[in-house]
Amino acid sequence: MDALILEVVVAVIKLGKNRTLAALTTAALSLPGLDAGAAVPVANAQGNVAYGNYQESGNRMNVQIYHVDGIVSLTDRIELAFSYDRDTYTGASPAYSMPATMANQSYDTTGLSSSYYQNQVDAHLPTSADVISSASTVSTQTLMGTYPSSTSGLPNFQSYWNGLEALYQTNPGHYDALYFDPVAGTFDTNTMVQSKEFVMAGINNALNSVVPTGTQTIQRFQTQPLETRTQPTFGAKYYFDNSTLGLSGGQSDEPDYVSTFGAINFSHEFNEKKTTVSAGYNVANNAIYRNEGMSMAPPGVGLGMVMPPDCTGGKCMPTSHLNTSSMFNGMNLGLTQVLAKNTLFNASAGYTNQSGFLSNPYKAVYIRGEVTPEEYYQLYESTQGGPKADWSSITKLDMLGLDLFRENRPKERNQFNLSTGVNQYIPALDASLHFDYRFYHDDWKVNSHTFEFKWFQPLPFGITATPNVRYYSQSQADFFAPYFLAQRADNHYSSDYRLSAFGSLNGGLTLSKKLGKGITLEAGYDYYMHASDLKLGDGGSGSYADFNYYMAHAGINVDLSAPASLFGGGDSNSHEHHHHHTHFGSLPPAGVMFGHMMHQSNDVMIGYMYMNSQQGGNMLHGGQTVSDALLAQGASIPIDPGSIPAGGFPTTQQIAGLNDACPGYGAAGINKFTDFGCLVKPTSMVMGMHMFDIMYAPTDWLNLMVMPQLVDMKMSMSGDLRTPMGQNQSMDWMNSSTVNEVMSPTDANSMYAGMNHNVFDLGDTIAMTLIKLFDNPNHHLHVGIGGSAPTGSVSEVHYQVASVPVPGGINPNTGLPGSSMMGPFYPVNIKVLQDIGMQAGSGTWDFKPSLTYNGQIEDAFWGAQYSSVNRFQDHNKSGYALGDTYQATTWAGYSMFNWVSATVRGVYTQQNKVRGDLYQIQASQILDGTNTDQTGHDTVSPVNYPQNTGGHYWDVGLGVRMMAPNGAFAGHTVSFEWLQPVKDVVNGYQLERTGSFAVNWSYMF
Amino acid sequence: MRVCRILPKLLLLLIGVVGSQGCSSVAAWERGNLAKKEMALDPNPNLSHIRDHIFTSREASQGGRANSGGGCGCN
C-alpha cells in the first residue's frame, strides 16, 4: 500500500522533472530568453486508457487490468489529475505448503469393519488424500474423530492404523484393553472407545513417522472467487516559479481490503535548473477483512472455516471472520541531476514503517509440534465426552487443520530502500537508455537487489520500440520456511512464497505508434520467471514455488492540446467550418445510438458514453406485482388462506404462480427445484456500460464507427424468502435429499441470502456503418448497418467448487443421495456461472440495423428511429442466445440558446426471451466420476431461469445537451438523458425497472 | 544464474563511464536531448504503474523508484 503512495509521489517527481525539461527546451528555443518560466501545467488536457491481461502459469491467477487517467490545467499554476483503476481477478493461489510425505497418504481401507465406509471408499473416494487438509470446516471433531465422517480426521489414514497395528504386535497382552474386535479380526471404531495408549500410538505414527526431516515441499492451492478492486485517485499540483507542491489521495477498495491513502510532495529546482531535489511524505490506513462464511464460500471452496473447539458441525457459526487494520507511514528524498547534455542522473532514498496486521489473511503454514500428540489426545477426549480441551493453552495460532495454522507475521516492519539510475541519450541511434538499480532492506531480514534496463528506440513511421529487462533477487524473511518441523520462540511463521529466497527475470517489448500529434497507440508483452535458482548466490528456498506469468497490455493516449491535427494533415479552416455547419444543438438525445451522421469527409469524432439502467422495487409477473410468498411457493409457504377468495379455491393467478418462477430442471435430480419455489429474489440490479467510440467520415455520405465497451454490473439478492412454518418444523429450512442449499438444518438462512454479484469486464464490440439516404437542410435520413462481435465473456464465474461432499449412500435408481449424512469430500472442478443477465457479452455475433430520421426548422428539431438487434446464432458457447430486440423511438427538442438544447422522447422496446439456457450440472456424472469438470448455474432465484427474461417496455425521456460554440472547448459536446419507465409487461417473473440514464461526451476534430 | 552475477559489475562499469563525463556545465540550449520524452525519468508512467503493482504483489520489496501498488495483492 505504501508502495502506491510512493509511486504517486515518484510520479509527481517524474512529471515535474519532465515538465522542467520541456520548459527548458522551450527556453532554449526562444533564445536568449533563458529566464522563461519553469515547470507549468499541461496546455489543455491529456488522457490515457490502458488494458492489461495478466496470466500466471498452471491456471493460477488471472487478472484483467483496466486503467484510465486524465490531467487538466485549471490555471497556469494549478493542475488537477485523476486516475481510475479497476482489476478483476480470479483463479487459484498457493494456500500453504507442506512436506511431500504428508500428501497423498493412503486412506485406511483394511483395518476397519465398517462396511458402510468401505463402500464409500470403493465407490467414490480417491484411494489417498493429504493428511494435512483444509478442505472442510475444521473443528475438534474433524481433527480427531467421529470417524469416518471427515477426511481431515487422522483415523481415516492408513498410517494411523499402522501405528495401532504396531502397538498391537508389540503388546499382544494389551489385546483386551485395545478393544480389538476378536470376531471380525479388525479394529472397530463404531463400537469401541480406545485407550489413550492406543490413540497416542496412532497419532504419533501418523504425525511423526511420515515426516522425516528434509522432506521435499509440496504446494496446495485455494481458489479465488471472482473479485474486483477499484481505485480512484485524485491529485493536485501547484507550480511556483522554481518549485512544485503536489498533493494526492485516493482509495483502493476490494471486498477484503480497503486502503485509504494520501501523499504530499515538494520539489525544487536550482543550479540553473540542472538540479532538482524533492521530499515527500505518505500515509495509508488499511482495513483488512477475510472473505469467508456461508454467504461467500460453499463447503470445499477455499480454506476451511475454523469453528470453536467445542463446536460440532452445524451448531455454531464460523469464527474466522477477520476485521483488523494496518497503518503505513513513509517518507522519501530524491535528487535529479543533469550530468551532461545527454546524461541525466537520479537517486532517491525511502523509509516506510508498517504497523498493525501485516500477515496475509489467506495463507497457512504447516507447523509440526505446535500441537503435540498429547494435546491432540486431549482434543480427541473432548469429542468422546471427556473434559473440554483448553484451546488457548494448546496454541495461540488459528488452527485450520491437522498441523495447519494461519500464518503469523510480526506486527511491525521497517523498510528502507536506495535507488539510483542513469538515463543516457545516444545521438547516433537517437536512442535513450535507462539503467536503474535499487537496494532494499527490511527488519524482517529481507534484502533485495533490482536491476532494470530499458532501451527506447525510435523507428520509422512514428514507431518506438522499447525492449526491457529486469532482474530481481531477494533473501528470505527470517520467519519463512516452506514448512516448520519445530516451534519458533517468537511465534512468527510464514510460508508465503513472496517472503522466500528467490530471483526473478522479466523481459518484455513495448511498441508504440503515434497517429498524428494527438493520439498514441501502444501495445506490449512481458514475460516473468520466478525461480528459486535465479537468486543471487546460493540459498534459494526450493523450486516447488517456481512459476511464470505473462502480461499483455495495450493503451491509447489522447492529447487534447493538439487540436485539428489528430490524425495528421488536419486543416484548421475546415475545422472552423464544422462548427458553423453542424447543428450540434439539433442532435438526437443522449440515449439514442447511431442517431446522427457527420457530413464532411475526413471528419473525426471521439466520444465516451455511459449508460446506466437500474432495477429495484417489486417483482413483476406480466404487468402485476407478485408477493415474496408467491415466489417462494412450494418451499414452505402454502398460499395464505386469507388471500384465497371466498369459495375456497385459489385464483388462476395463484395457481399459475405455483412453482412457476423457479421451476427447477427436470422431474428429478440435483437441478430439480419444484419442491422449493424461489429461495431468494433479486432486490436491485444496476447495469452500467462504458462505451468508447471513434467515428470517421471517409466521404460525406458514409460514416464508420467502432465502439468497444466495458460493462459494470451489480446485483443484490434478498434474504431468504421462506418463512418457517413453526417452531418445531426446522426441517422446512432444510433441503430434502435433492438439493444441498443450506449448510445445515439449523441454519437460519440459505447461503444464497444477501449475496452480492459483481461483474466488471470487457463487453461486446460494435462496428457500424452509417449511410446517408436523404439529406436536405431540413430533413435527414440515414440507415445504420453493422453489428457486434462477441468480445464480452458469457462465462463469468460466480464461484468455483473444488470439492463436494459425497452424501452417504446413493440410490441406484435415481443416482441421488439417499441419506442426509454428509460423507467425505470428492474432488471436482465445477464452475458455477453468474446468471445470464450478469454475463458481460451476448456470446453471439449480432446484427444491429437502424433507420433514423432527423428534422429541423430554425431552433426546433425532431426525429424518429427504428432499430433492432438480431442474433446470428441460436446459441453461444455457454448454451443460450439472448432474445432479439426491437425498438421504436421518437423525440422533439428545442435549442434555447446556441449552447444548450432540451429534448423530450418516447420509447417502446420489445425484448424477446432468451433461447436455450446455460448448461446444467449433470449431478449423476459427478457422483459416478465420469465428468467431474462441469459448468453450471444456480437455480434458486427467478434470474436463474430463461423464461423470466424479456418483455415489452415503455419509457419517457427528458434530455439536455450543451456544447461550446467557440473558445477553448469548441468541438466538445456533453449531453444527458433520463429515461423514466412508464410501463413494464415482463415475461415470467422479473424485477421492475426503476429508470435509466445516459451521459455522452464527444469531441469533433 | 551466472548472468545475474555479472549484472552488478556491468552496472558499476556504467556508472564509471557516466561519472567520467563529470558534472560539466550544460547550458539550457544544450538540453534538447534531455527534453525528449524518452529521456524523462519515467517515459511511460501508466505501464510502470501496472508493472510495479504486479511486482509489489509478487515480491517482498516495496518502495523505491520503481514501485507502485494499491490494494492487498494477496492472491
mmCIF file of C-alpha atoms in Angstrom, chain A residues 456-466 510-515 521, chain B residues 38:
data_model
loop_
_atom_site.group_PDB
_atom_site.id
_atom_site.type_symbol
_atom_site.label_atom_id
_atom_site.label_comp_id
_atom_site.label_asym_id
_atom_site.label_seq_id
_atom_site.Cartn_x
_atom_site.Cartn_y
_atom_site.Cartn_z
ATOM 1 C CA PHE A 456 13.799 3.408 -26.103
ATOM 2 C CA GLN A 457 14.443 3.171 -29.829
ATOM 3 C CA PRO A 458 12.556 5.425 -32.272
ATOM 4 C CA LEU A 459 11.940 3.704 -35.614
ATOM 5 C CA PRO A 460 10.469 4.926 -38.925
ATOM 6 C CA PHE A 461 6.719 5.559 -39.299
ATOM 7 C CA GLY A 462 6.390 7.095 -35.836
ATOM 8 C CA ILE A 463 7.024 3.784 -34.102
ATOM 9 C CA THR A 464 9.024 3.482 -30.907
ATOM 10 C CA ALA A 465 10.253 0.063 -29.762
ATOM 11 C CA THR A 466 11.140 -0.384 -26.085
ATOM 12 C CA THR A 510 6.568 -2.458 -25.958
ATOM 13 C CA LEU A 511 5.712 -0.901 -29.300
ATOM 14 C CA SER A 512 4.058 2.458 -29.632
ATOM 15 C CA LYS A 513 2.914 4.365 -32.663
ATOM 16 C CA LYS A 514 1.926 7.968 -32.969
ATOM 17 C CA LEU A 515 -1.112 8.785 -35.073
ATOM 18 C CA LEU A 521 -1.292 3.726 -29.518
ATOM 19 C CA GLU B 38 12.139 9.077 -23.809
#
